[in-house]
Every structure is written in structure tokens, then in C-alpha cells.
């Protein structure tokens, strides 16, 4: 494990990250850095980093890579498969290493990219080239190389054409194949005597689950969970953004109960909705997320209306809450269990089977096995369970108030 953990964390603290057109300070993540350095970088491995949509996976990895780039212990090679970039040209590759090493690595990797621009990542070739680089003089101190393939599942999905979630089987299959490739297995797990190679794929939980199912039990892969920011760090972000935008009287506790530390969704609220959380609740949460998901389920199933879907959800939830001893059913994540398309549509997330990099807050929207990605989804569903399908933002806010959450 690289030595200067605190130094690395301090350097991350000084980083400015994007927020709309603004820059804000990178917050928190000490626990994640320690878990990452101690547990993820403990053995050669393929890791899948998942978490709520916009929780900060990419930002965490880039900021860490950047903070470690002059230690010379670990080289980060970061492929960005961001769909618009890849459609135009090749995936962007960023190498985080001291300048002299960086030059050598980029030079070597360039040859592969030119040879096979658009095919799925040829991990075997990338690995052979990296082994060649590592065996050169002057790179004796490098302990390991971390490859990050960001947005790779979205890229595969876009190639498959239909953005429908069923393509996840295709995506998981392609990824699993690349990892299982004989060359890759041999190099990662046999050929490296004293150095380590890590492959990290920040992906959606649905892809992660399917890959785990395909490769499960072989010890090759591990899903890691990164959560939204904790309450205190989120408070700091909100205050900083309020100052930057000149917003007055921002109710930080209410925002915690709506966003649960998700900075991407805060960005949507501030930039697209100018802090108008009622309109954000109506358009983004009630209409675009919950109603749309129930409608999709209605069409796919045997239901005559979304009201019937909700009824069915409540019946199922009551039974599950009873079975698990959760008390009265109020939308508890462990009673809803991601059913009704809630997992596929990023309303909920599965917490089991993964190593948790982040500590999860103790809140009603986070269960033991499942959680809502942001609390607003939980409160909307709770209001619907009480009042029926036609809830308004006021009903949702009332729900939060009555539970003492504000
Ligand atoms: N630790 C942090 N402190 C402050 N802001 C952060 C932090 N982490 C992420 N952000 C901000 O939150 C937003 C979302 O982050 P990011 O794009 O890294 O999320 P993600 O999990 O990779 O999203 P996706 O699920 O779309 O891949 C960005 O605007 C980023 O700058
Ligand atoms: Mg990302």
C-alpha cells in the first residue's frame, strides 16, 4: 500500500471539480481512499465500481489518480469511453504518472489504439504492451498499474443500438468475455511476479450484477459500492454552491432529505431549475422518474393503469414488510426490493454482494439489501402509498415534515 495516505488525501482536498459552469472543492472521501488503497489495491483484480447515478465515481477515481501521480508507486491509465467522444474518435486516454513515465506509457499505448480504434477493449493487447513498458529500465519502482475504463458499459450499450436495459446482457457478456480471455487471465494472475495490475470499470449496478452472475465464484472480480456524499460534506457543498450562485436562505436539511448527498442531482436542481425544488420534484422526480417507471411497468405487464401498478406494489410491499418484520409498509427499500422496474430505472440500487467503499448513512431510504438512489424517490413513493398516484410536490414535502426529517 502506497505510503503517504494523508498526503494523498490532502492533495485531493485541494482539487477543484466541475459543478455546472462553476468549480467547487472536492469534499470528503477519506474513508473511500483508505478502503481503496488498502483493499482494492491489495491483489491483482478486476473491480466494478458502482453506486447511485452521479454519486461521484468518475470524480473520485480521477481526483485520486491525480493526487497519486507523482508518488511513482502506481500508474493510473484512464480510458474515457464517454459516448460523444468515442463516436468522434478513439477513447480518450489519460495517464497519471510522473512526466517521464507518462511519456513512455502514452507512446506505447498509442500503437494499440491506432491498430484497433473501435473494437471493444482488447485487454490482452493493452496488457502485453504494459508489461513491456514495465520491464524497461527506470520503471523499477512502479508497484502497479490501475486501468480505469470509464463509461464502458454505456459505450457498449450505445453500440448495441437499443438503449433498452435488456442490452445489459449483451454488455455484461462482452465485458465478461474480455476479462475471461485467456491472455488476460494469464497476465493478470500468473505472469506478474512483483507488480500488480488492476482493472476498474465504473459501471451501473445492473451490469455489475449480471457480470458477477456470469463470472461469479471465480474470485476474479469484485463489485465495489461508492455512495453519495455524507451529510456534513453535502452541507458544505450546498453552502459553497449557494455562495457561488448568490442563493439566499437555502434549506440545507431539506436538500439532504431530497438529494441525500448526490451532487449530480444538486447540479440539476441548481443549474436547470434555479433552486426551485418544487418544480424539480414535480418534473424530475414525480413525472420523469416515478410515473414514467410505473407506466413502463404497466405497459410491460398485465395492468390496466398505473394506479393498479401502485396497488400491486402496495400489496407486495405490505406482505414483504410483514415477512421481514419491518412494521407498517411505508415504501421501505427492503420491502420494495427494487421490483416494478425500480432497479432498471435507477430509482433503487442493490446493496448486497458488494464491498462497500463508503459508509452508508442511517436513513429511512437506505435499507440493508436495497436503497433508494436519492431520498426524493422514497418520499414520493411514500406520499403515493398514503394518498394515491396523483401526488403533488406539497404532499411530498409534507411527508418529509411529518416524519421529522426536516
Ligand atoms: N467529492 C466530491 N466533492 C464535490 N463534488 C463532487 C464530488 N464528487 C463528485 N462531485 C461532483 O458531482 C457530479 C457528479 O460526479 P461524477 O460525474 O463523478 O459522478 P459519477 O458517479 O461518475 O456519475 P455517473 O453515474 O453518471 O457515471 C460532478 O459535477 C462532480 O464534480
Ligand atoms: Mg461517471
Short mmCIF file of C-alpha atoms and ligand atoms in Angstrom, two decimals:
data_model
loop_
_atom_site.label_atom_id
_atom_site.label_comp_id
_atom_site.label_asym_id
_atom_site.label_seq_id
_atom_site.Cartn_x
_atom_site.Cartn_y
_atom_site.Cartn_z
CA UNK A 1 0.00 0.00 0.00
CA UNK A 2 1.44 3.34 -1.01
CA UNK A 3 2.73 5.23 1.96
CA UNK A 4 1.59 8.81 2.16
CA UNK A 5 -2.15 8.28 2.59
CA UNK A 6 -2.70 11.54 4.42
CA UNK A 7 -0.66 13.44 1.89
CA UNK A 8 -2.76 11.97 -0.88
CA UNK A 9 -5.96 12.94 0.93
CA UNK A 10 -4.66 16.47 1.50
CA UNK A 11 -3.86 16.82 -2.17
CA UNK A 12 -7.37 15.65 -3.08
CA UNK A 13 -8.79 18.32 -0.76
CA UNK A 14 -7.11 20.99 -2.86
CA UNK A 15 -8.70 19.79 -6.07
CA UNK A 16 -11.43 21.83 -7.75
CA UNK A 17 -14.12 19.83 -9.56
CA UNK A 18 -16.81 20.88 -12.01
CA UNK A 19 -20.31 21.97 -11.00
CA UNK A 20 -22.23 23.41 -13.94
CA UNK A 21 -20.12 26.33 -15.09
CA UNK A 22 -18.60 26.65 -11.62
CA UNK A 23 -15.74 24.97 -9.85
CA UNK A 24 -16.23 23.63 -6.34
CA UNK A 25 -13.92 21.96 -3.84
CA UNK A 26 -13.62 18.20 -3.81
CA UNK A 27 -15.07 17.02 -0.47
CA UNK A 28 -14.79 14.07 1.86
CA UNK A 29 -13.89 10.55 0.63
CA UNK A 30 -11.15 9.86 3.20
CA UNK A 31 -12.77 6.56 4.07
CA UNK A 32 -13.00 5.62 0.39
CA UNK A 33 -9.34 6.49 -0.24
CA UNK A 34 -8.26 4.31 2.67
CA UNK A 35 -10.52 1.45 1.59
CA UNK A 36 -9.31 1.81 -1.98
CA UNK A 37 -5.62 1.78 -1.13
CA UNK A 38 -5.97 -0.91 1.48
CA UNK A 39 -8.49 -3.28 -0.06
CA UNK A 40 -8.87 -2.65 -3.79
CA UNK A 41 -5.14 -2.36 -4.43
CA UNK A 42 -4.41 -5.44 -2.35
CA UNK A 43 -4.34 -8.02 -5.14
CA UNK A 44 -4.46 -8.04 -8.93
CA UNK A 45 -8.09 -7.90 -9.72
CA UNK A 46 -10.93 -6.74 -11.89
CA UNK A 47 -13.16 -4.41 -9.92
CA UNK A 48 -16.52 -2.93 -10.75
CA UNK A 49 -17.29 0.36 -9.08
CA UNK A 50 -20.97 1.12 -8.92
CA UNK A 51 -23.19 3.42 -6.93
CA UNK A 52 -26.07 5.83 -7.40
CA UNK A 53 -26.18 7.63 -10.72
CA UNK A 54 -23.96 10.68 -10.32
CA UNK A 55 -22.62 9.70 -6.89
CA UNK A 56 -19.11 10.78 -7.88
CA UNK A 57 -17.43 7.61 -9.15
CA UNK A 58 -15.55 9.23 -12.03
CA UNK A 59 -14.60 12.24 -9.97
CA UNK A 60 -13.31 10.05 -7.14
CA UNK A 61 -11.09 7.98 -9.42
CA UNK A 62 -9.73 10.94 -11.39
CA UNK A 63 -9.03 13.00 -8.30
CA UNK A 64 -7.29 10.08 -6.61
CA UNK A 65 -5.27 9.29 -9.74
CA UNK A 66 -4.21 12.88 -9.99
CA UNK A 67 -3.26 13.10 -6.32
CA UNK A 68 -1.13 9.96 -6.65
CA UNK A 69 0.54 10.74 -9.93
CA UNK A 70 3.82 11.96 -8.54
CA UNK A 71 4.28 9.21 -5.98
CA UNK A 72 5.56 6.96 -8.75
CA UNK A 73 4.15 3.90 -6.93
CA UNK A 74 1.08 3.37 -9.02
CA UNK A 75 0.35 4.43 -12.58
CA UNK A 76 -3.27 5.15 -13.50
CA UNK A 77 -4.28 4.65 -17.11
CA UNK A 78 -7.72 6.16 -17.55
CA UNK A 79 -9.74 5.39 -20.67
CA UNK A 80 -12.77 7.59 -21.06
CA UNK A 81 -15.43 5.91 -23.21
CA UNK A 82 -17.79 8.86 -22.90
CA UNK A 83 -20.08 8.18 -25.83
CA UNK A 84 -19.85 11.53 -27.69
CA UNK A 85 -16.03 11.40 -27.51
CA UNK A 86 -15.81 7.81 -28.72
CA UNK A 87 -18.23 8.34 -31.60
CA UNK A 88 -15.97 11.11 -32.88
CA UNK A 89 -12.63 9.39 -32.43
CA UNK A 90 -10.92 6.97 -30.08
CA UNK A 91 -11.50 6.77 -26.37
CA UNK A 92 -9.57 9.44 -24.59
CA UNK A 93 -6.69 8.03 -22.60
CA UNK A 94 -5.19 9.88 -19.67
CA UNK A 95 -2.08 8.64 -17.96
CA UNK A 96 -1.42 9.71 -14.39
CA UNK A 97 2.28 9.21 -13.69
CA UNK A 98 5.44 11.29 -13.29
CA UNK A 99 6.18 13.03 -16.63
CA UNK A 100 8.95 10.75 -17.85
CA UNK A 101 6.96 7.59 -17.20
CA UNK A 102 3.86 9.18 -18.64
CA UNK A 103 5.61 9.81 -21.93
CA UNK A 104 6.76 6.20 -22.26
CA UNK A 105 3.34 4.77 -21.40
CA UNK A 106 1.40 7.03 -23.77
CA UNK A 107 3.84 6.27 -26.56
CA UNK A 108 3.41 2.53 -26.06
CA UNK A 109 -0.37 2.60 -25.75
CA UNK A 110 -0.73 4.73 -28.83
CA UNK A 111 0.25 1.81 -31.07
CA UNK A 112 -2.68 -0.31 -29.88
CA UNK A 113 -5.16 2.45 -30.30
CA UNK A 114 -4.10 3.03 -33.87
CA UNK A 115 -4.30 -0.66 -34.65
CA UNK A 116 -7.81 -1.15 -33.33
CA UNK A 117 -9.72 2.04 -32.79
CA UNK A 118 -13.31 0.94 -32.38
CA UNK A 119 -13.28 -2.66 -31.25
CA UNK A 120 -14.15 -3.47 -27.69
CA UNK A 121 -11.19 -3.01 -25.40
CA UNK A 122 -8.58 -5.55 -26.27
CA UNK A 123 -7.39 -6.06 -22.75
CA UNK A 124 -4.88 -8.72 -23.75
CA UNK A 125 -3.02 -6.36 -26.05
CA UNK A 126 -3.14 -3.48 -23.64
CA UNK A 127 -1.67 -5.77 -21.02
CA UNK A 128 1.15 -7.05 -23.21
CA UNK A 129 2.17 -3.52 -24.04
CA UNK A 130 2.07 -2.51 -20.38
CA UNK A 131 4.20 -5.49 -19.40
CA UNK A 132 6.72 -4.44 -21.99
CA UNK A 133 6.77 -0.93 -20.60
CA UNK A 134 7.11 -2.09 -17.01
CA UNK A 135 10.08 -4.32 -17.80
CA UNK A 136 12.09 -1.35 -19.04
CA UNK A 137 14.80 0.25 -17.03
CA UNK A 138 13.75 3.22 -15.00
CA UNK A 139 10.35 1.79 -14.06
CA UNK A 140 11.63 -0.43 -11.29
CA UNK A 141 9.77 1.43 -8.59
CA UNK A 142 6.34 1.13 -10.11
CA UNK A 143 4.34 -1.26 -7.94
CA UNK A 144 1.28 -1.49 -10.06
CA UNK A 145 -0.90 -0.14 -12.82
CA UNK A 146 -4.54 0.75 -12.41
CA UNK A 147 -6.56 0.73 -15.63
CA UNK A 148 -9.86 2.53 -15.49
CA UNK A 149 -12.39 2.01 -18.28
CA UNK A 150 -14.97 4.66 -17.54
CA UNK A 151 -18.38 4.70 -19.25
CA UNK A 152 -17.51 1.45 -21.00
CA UNK A 153 -20.88 -0.18 -20.35
CA UNK A 154 -22.72 2.85 -21.69
CA UNK A 155 -20.50 2.80 -24.75
CA UNK A 156 -21.23 -0.88 -25.40
CA UNK A 157 -24.91 -0.21 -24.93
CA UNK A 158 -24.82 2.61 -27.45
CA UNK A 159 -23.13 0.27 -29.91
CA UNK A 160 -25.82 -2.31 -29.37
CA UNK A 161 -28.31 0.26 -30.64
CA UNK A 162 -31.35 -0.08 -28.46
CA UNK A 163 -30.81 1.73 -25.15
CA UNK A 164 -33.24 -0.67 -23.55
CA UNK A 165 -31.96 -2.25 -20.37
CA UNK A 166 -32.20 -5.75 -21.80
CA UNK A 167 -28.99 -4.98 -23.62
CA UNK A 168 -27.25 -5.26 -20.30
CA UNK A 169 -26.95 -8.94 -21.01
CA UNK A 170 -25.02 -8.07 -24.13
CA UNK A 171 -22.86 -5.58 -22.22
CA UNK A 172 -22.20 -7.95 -19.37
CA UNK A 173 -21.38 -10.69 -21.85
CA UNK A 174 -18.89 -8.56 -23.75
CA UNK A 175 -17.17 -7.45 -20.57
CA UNK A 176 -17.11 -10.90 -19.07
CA UNK A 177 -15.59 -12.26 -22.27
CA UNK A 178 -12.86 -9.65 -22.33
CA UNK A 179 -11.95 -10.48 -18.76
CA UNK A 180 -12.08 -14.21 -19.21
CA UNK A 181 -9.87 -14.07 -22.26
CA UNK A 182 -7.00 -16.49 -21.69
CA UNK A 183 -4.28 -13.92 -22.27
CA UNK A 184 -5.82 -11.58 -19.77
CA UNK A 185 -6.17 -14.18 -17.06
CA UNK A 186 -2.63 -15.42 -17.55
CA UNK A 187 -1.10 -11.98 -17.45
CA UNK A 188 -3.09 -10.64 -14.54
CA UNK A 189 -2.83 -13.67 -12.34
CA UNK A 190 0.32 -15.54 -13.33
CA UNK A 191 2.87 -13.55 -15.23
CA UNK A 192 3.37 -10.67 -12.88
CA UNK A 193 5.73 -11.63 -10.13
CA UNK A 194 6.13 -8.45 -8.18
CA UNK A 195 3.85 -5.91 -9.82
CA UNK A 196 0.11 -5.73 -9.80
CA UNK A 197 -2.46 -4.83 -12.39
CA UNK A 198 -5.89 -3.61 -11.52
CA UNK A 199 -8.79 -3.16 -13.87
CA UNK A 200 -11.58 -0.93 -12.75
CA UNK A 201 -14.86 -0.46 -14.51
CA UNK A 202 -17.16 2.23 -13.13
CA UNK A 203 -20.47 0.79 -14.32
CA UNK A 204 -24.14 0.61 -13.47
CA UNK A 205 -25.22 -1.75 -10.72
CA UNK A 206 -27.33 -3.72 -13.16
CA UNK A 207 -24.34 -4.52 -15.34
CA UNK A 208 -22.24 -5.25 -12.27
CA UNK A 209 -24.80 -7.75 -11.00
CA UNK A 210 -25.04 -9.55 -14.30
CA UNK A 211 -21.27 -9.81 -14.66
CA UNK A 212 -20.97 -11.06 -11.11
CA UNK A 213 -23.53 -13.73 -12.01
CA UNK A 214 -21.58 -14.79 -15.10
CA UNK A 215 -18.16 -14.81 -13.51
CA UNK A 216 -19.31 -15.46 -10.00
CA UNK A 217 -17.34 -17.58 -7.61
CA UNK A 218 -14.15 -17.47 -9.61
CA UNK A 219 -12.53 -14.87 -7.42
CA UNK A 220 -11.55 -12.79 -10.42
CA UNK A 221 -13.88 -9.91 -9.91
CA UNK A 222 -15.30 -7.81 -7.13
CA UNK A 223 -18.06 -5.20 -7.14
CA UNK A 224 -17.34 -2.13 -5.01
CA UNK A 225 -20.01 0.29 -3.88
CA UNK A 226 -19.38 4.05 -3.73
CA UNK A 227 -22.18 6.08 -2.15
CA UNK A 228 -23.34 9.72 -2.36
CA UNK A 229 -21.58 12.23 -0.09
CA UNK A 230 -22.33 12.06 3.65
CA UNK A 231 -24.46 14.73 5.29
CA UNK A 232 -21.72 17.06 6.55
CA UNK A 233 -19.76 17.09 3.27
CA UNK A 234 -23.00 17.62 1.35
CA UNK A 235 -23.87 20.54 3.62
CA UNK A 236 -20.50 22.09 2.75
CA UNK A 237 -21.11 21.61 -0.98
CA UNK A 238 -24.58 23.18 -0.75
CA UNK A 239 -23.24 26.19 1.16
CA UNK A 240 -20.43 26.66 -1.32
CA UNK A 241 -22.82 26.47 -4.28
CA UNK A 242 -25.28 28.84 -2.57
CA UNK A 243 -22.49 31.35 -2.18
CA UNK A 244 -21.35 30.95 -5.79
CA UNK A 245 -24.85 31.41 -7.18
CA UNK A 246 -25.92 34.08 -4.68
CA UNK A 247 -28.82 31.96 -3.42
CA UNK A 248 -30.23 33.06 -0.07
CA UNK A 249 -31.98 31.08 2.70
CA UNK A 250 -31.17 27.67 1.32
CA UNK A 251 -32.70 24.94 3.48
CA UNK A 252 -29.77 22.52 3.72
CA UNK A 253 -31.63 19.94 5.81
CA UNK A 254 -34.48 19.77 3.34
CA UNK A 255 -31.99 19.37 0.49
CA UNK A 256 -30.39 16.46 2.35
CA UNK A 257 -33.83 14.86 2.57
CA UNK A 258 -34.38 15.34 -1.14
CA UNK A 259 -30.94 14.64 -2.59
CA UNK A 260 -29.21 12.53 0.05
CA UNK A 261 -25.73 13.82 -0.82
CA UNK A 262 -26.00 13.35 -4.58
CA UNK A 263 -24.04 16.21 -6.14
CA UNK A 264 -25.10 15.47 -9.74
CA UNK A 265 -28.77 15.90 -8.81
CA UNK A 266 -27.93 19.07 -6.87
CA UNK A 267 -26.38 20.30 -10.11
CA UNK A 268 -29.64 19.58 -11.96
CA UNK A 269 -31.65 21.37 -9.26
CA UNK A 270 -29.41 24.44 -9.23
CA UNK A 271 -28.48 24.76 -12.90
CA UNK A 272 -31.65 23.54 -14.64
CA UNK A 273 -34.23 24.53 -12.01
CA UNK A 274 -32.57 27.56 -10.39
CA UNK A 275 -33.05 26.01 -6.90
CA UNK A 276 -36.82 25.60 -7.42
CA UNK A 277 -37.13 22.28 -5.63
CA UNK A 278 -40.93 22.13 -6.03
CA UNK A 279 -40.71 22.27 -9.81
CA UNK A 280 -37.73 19.86 -9.70
CA UNK A 281 -39.82 17.45 -7.60
CA UNK A 282 -42.73 17.68 -10.00
CA UNK A 283 -40.84 17.35 -13.27
CA UNK A 284 -37.70 15.32 -12.50
CA UNK A 285 -38.86 13.11 -9.67
CA UNK A 286 -42.64 12.60 -9.87
CA UNK A 287 -43.08 12.73 -13.65
CA UNK A 288 -39.77 11.68 -15.19
CA UNK A 289 -38.82 9.05 -12.67
CA UNK A 290 -41.67 7.53 -10.68
CA UNK A 291 -44.66 7.94 -13.01
CA UNK A 292 -42.63 7.00 -16.08
CA UNK A 293 -41.34 3.86 -14.41
CA UNK A 294 -44.83 2.83 -13.32
CA UNK A 295 -46.09 3.48 -16.85
CA UNK A 296 -43.36 1.32 -18.32
CA UNK A 297 -44.33 -1.42 -15.92
CA UNK A 298 -47.98 -1.03 -16.77
CA UNK A 299 -47.27 -1.45 -20.48
CA UNK A 300 -44.97 -4.42 -19.97
CA UNK A 301 -47.35 -6.24 -17.66
CA UNK A 302 -50.95 -7.07 -17.12
CA UNK A 303 -52.03 -3.78 -15.60
CA UNK A 304 -54.79 -1.53 -16.87
CA UNK A 305 -53.48 1.65 -15.23
CA UNK A 306 -50.57 2.96 -13.18
CA UNK A 307 -52.99 3.15 -10.25
CA UNK A 308 -53.24 -0.64 -10.46
CA UNK A 309 -49.47 -0.96 -10.57
CA UNK A 310 -49.27 1.12 -7.41
CA UNK A 311 -51.92 -1.06 -5.76
CA UNK A 312 -49.95 -4.14 -6.62
CA UNK A 313 -46.77 -2.54 -5.29
CA UNK A 314 -48.51 -1.74 -2.02
CA UNK A 315 -49.86 -5.30 -1.67
CA UNK A 316 -46.45 -6.75 -2.34
CA UNK A 317 -44.79 -4.23 -0.02
CA UNK A 318 -47.19 -4.97 2.85
CA UNK A 319 -46.61 -8.69 2.54
CA UNK A 320 -42.83 -8.24 2.40
CA UNK A 321 -42.81 -5.76 5.29
CA UNK A 322 -44.78 -8.32 7.30
CA UNK A 323 -42.47 -11.19 6.37
CA UNK A 324 -39.33 -9.25 7.24
CA UNK A 325 -40.73 -7.66 10.40
CA UNK A 326 -40.39 -4.11 9.06
CA UNK A 327 -43.66 -2.86 10.54
CA UNK A 328 -46.22 -0.84 8.60
CA UNK A 329 -45.37 -0.59 4.90
CA UNK A 330 -44.25 2.92 4.01
CA UNK A 331 -42.08 2.28 0.99
CA UNK A 332 -39.15 0.78 2.91
CA UNK A 333 -36.47 -0.19 0.39
CA UNK A 334 -36.14 -3.73 1.77
CA UNK A 335 -39.88 -4.26 1.27
CA UNK A 336 -39.99 -2.81 -2.27
CA UNK A 337 -36.83 -4.75 -3.15
CA UNK A 338 -36.21 -3.00 -6.44
CA UNK A 339 -39.26 -4.56 -8.08
CA UNK A 340 -41.56 -2.81 -10.58
CA UNK A 341 -38.60 -1.66 -12.69
CA UNK A 342 -37.12 0.37 -9.82
CA UNK A 343 -33.66 -1.16 -10.25
CA UNK A 344 -33.57 -0.93 -14.03
CA UNK A 345 -34.62 2.71 -13.93
CA UNK A 346 -32.06 3.78 -11.33
CA UNK A 347 -34.63 4.56 -8.66
CA UNK A 348 -33.23 1.93 -6.32
CA UNK A 349 -29.96 0.06 -6.07
CA UNK A 350 -28.88 -3.32 -4.75
CA UNK A 351 -26.51 -3.20 -1.79
CA UNK A 352 -25.71 -6.88 -1.39
CA UNK A 353 -22.78 -8.84 -2.70
CA UNK A 354 -20.56 -5.79 -2.97
CA UNK A 355 -17.75 -4.48 -0.84
CA UNK A 356 -18.74 -1.07 0.50
CA UNK A 357 -16.10 1.57 -0.09
CA UNK A 358 -18.35 4.20 1.51
CA UNK A 359 -20.10 4.14 4.83
CA UNK A 360 -23.83 4.37 4.21
CA UNK A 361 -25.82 6.87 6.29
CA UNK A 362 -28.54 5.62 8.63
CA UNK A 363 -31.65 6.94 6.94
CA UNK A 364 -35.08 5.51 6.14
CA UNK A 365 -34.34 5.47 2.38
CA UNK A 366 -31.40 3.11 2.89
CA UNK A 367 -32.13 -0.48 3.84
CA UNK A 368 -29.94 -3.49 4.43
CA UNK A 369 -30.34 -5.04 1.00
CA UNK A 370 -31.71 -2.21 -1.12
CA UNK A 371 -31.67 1.58 -1.09
CA UNK A 372 -33.20 4.44 -3.00
CA UNK A 373 -30.54 6.21 -5.04
CA UNK A 374 -31.78 9.56 -3.76
CA UNK A 375 -34.32 10.11 -0.96
CA UNK A 376 -36.76 12.15 -3.08
CA UNK A 377 -37.81 8.89 -4.77
CA UNK A 378 -38.57 7.36 -1.38
CA UNK A 379 -40.65 10.30 -0.17
CA UNK A 380 -42.63 10.46 -3.41
CA UNK A 381 -43.46 6.78 -3.20
CA UNK A 382 -44.36 7.16 0.47
CA UNK A 383 -46.71 10.01 -0.34
CA UNK A 384 -48.29 7.88 -3.09
CA UNK A 385 -48.75 4.94 -0.75
CA UNK A 386 -50.66 7.25 1.56
CA UNK A 387 -52.56 9.40 -0.93
CA UNK A 388 -52.68 7.60 -4.24
CA UNK A 389 -50.98 8.17 -7.55
CA UNK A 390 -51.76 11.89 -8.01
CA UNK A 391 -49.37 13.44 -5.51
CA UNK A 392 -48.07 16.97 -5.77
CA UNK A 393 -44.75 18.38 -4.51
CA UNK A 394 -46.58 19.77 -1.44
CA UNK A 395 -47.67 16.24 -0.45
CA UNK A 396 -44.07 15.07 -0.71
CA UNK A 397 -42.77 17.95 1.41
CA UNK A 398 -45.49 17.26 3.96
CA UNK A 399 -44.37 13.64 4.10
CA UNK A 400 -40.82 14.75 4.91
CA UNK A 401 -42.00 17.26 7.52
CA UNK A 402 -44.26 14.82 9.29
CA UNK A 403 -41.52 12.26 9.62
CA UNK A 404 -39.43 14.93 11.35
CA UNK A 405 -36.87 14.78 8.59
CA UNK A 406 -36.66 18.49 8.07
N1 LIG B 1 -16.25 14.50 -3.61
C1 LIG B 1 -16.90 15.45 -4.31
N2 LIG B 1 -16.97 16.72 -3.86
C2 LIG B 1 -17.62 17.67 -4.58
N3 LIG B 1 -18.23 17.44 -5.76
C3 LIG B 1 -18.20 16.20 -6.27
C4 LIG B 1 -17.53 15.14 -5.57
N4 LIG B 1 -17.67 14.02 -6.29
C5 LIG B 1 -18.39 14.34 -7.39
N5 LIG B 1 -18.69 15.66 -7.39
C6 LIG B 1 -19.48 16.34 -8.44
O1 LIG B 1 -20.66 15.57 -8.63
C7 LIG B 1 -21.01 15.48 -10.00
C8 LIG B 1 -21.15 14.02 -10.40
O2 LIG B 1 -19.90 13.37 -10.27
P1 LIG B 1 -19.41 12.21 -11.27
O3 LIG B 1 -19.62 12.59 -12.68
O4 LIG B 1 -18.05 11.85 -10.84
O5 LIG B 1 -20.42 11.04 -10.87
P2 LIG B 1 -20.49 9.55 -11.44
O6 LIG B 1 -20.82 8.69 -10.29
O7 LIG B 1 -19.28 9.23 -12.22
O8 LIG B 1 -21.74 9.67 -12.42
P3 LIG B 1 -22.28 8.61 -13.49
O9 LIG B 1 -23.14 7.68 -12.73
O10 LIG B 1 -23.06 9.43 -14.48
O11 LIG B 1 -21.07 7.97 -14.12
C9 LIG B 1 -19.93 16.24 -10.75
O12 LIG B 1 -20.39 17.55 -11.01
C10 LIG B 1 -18.77 16.29 -9.79
O13 LIG B 1 -17.95 17.41 -10.00
MG1 LIG B 2 -19.08 8.60 -14.21
#
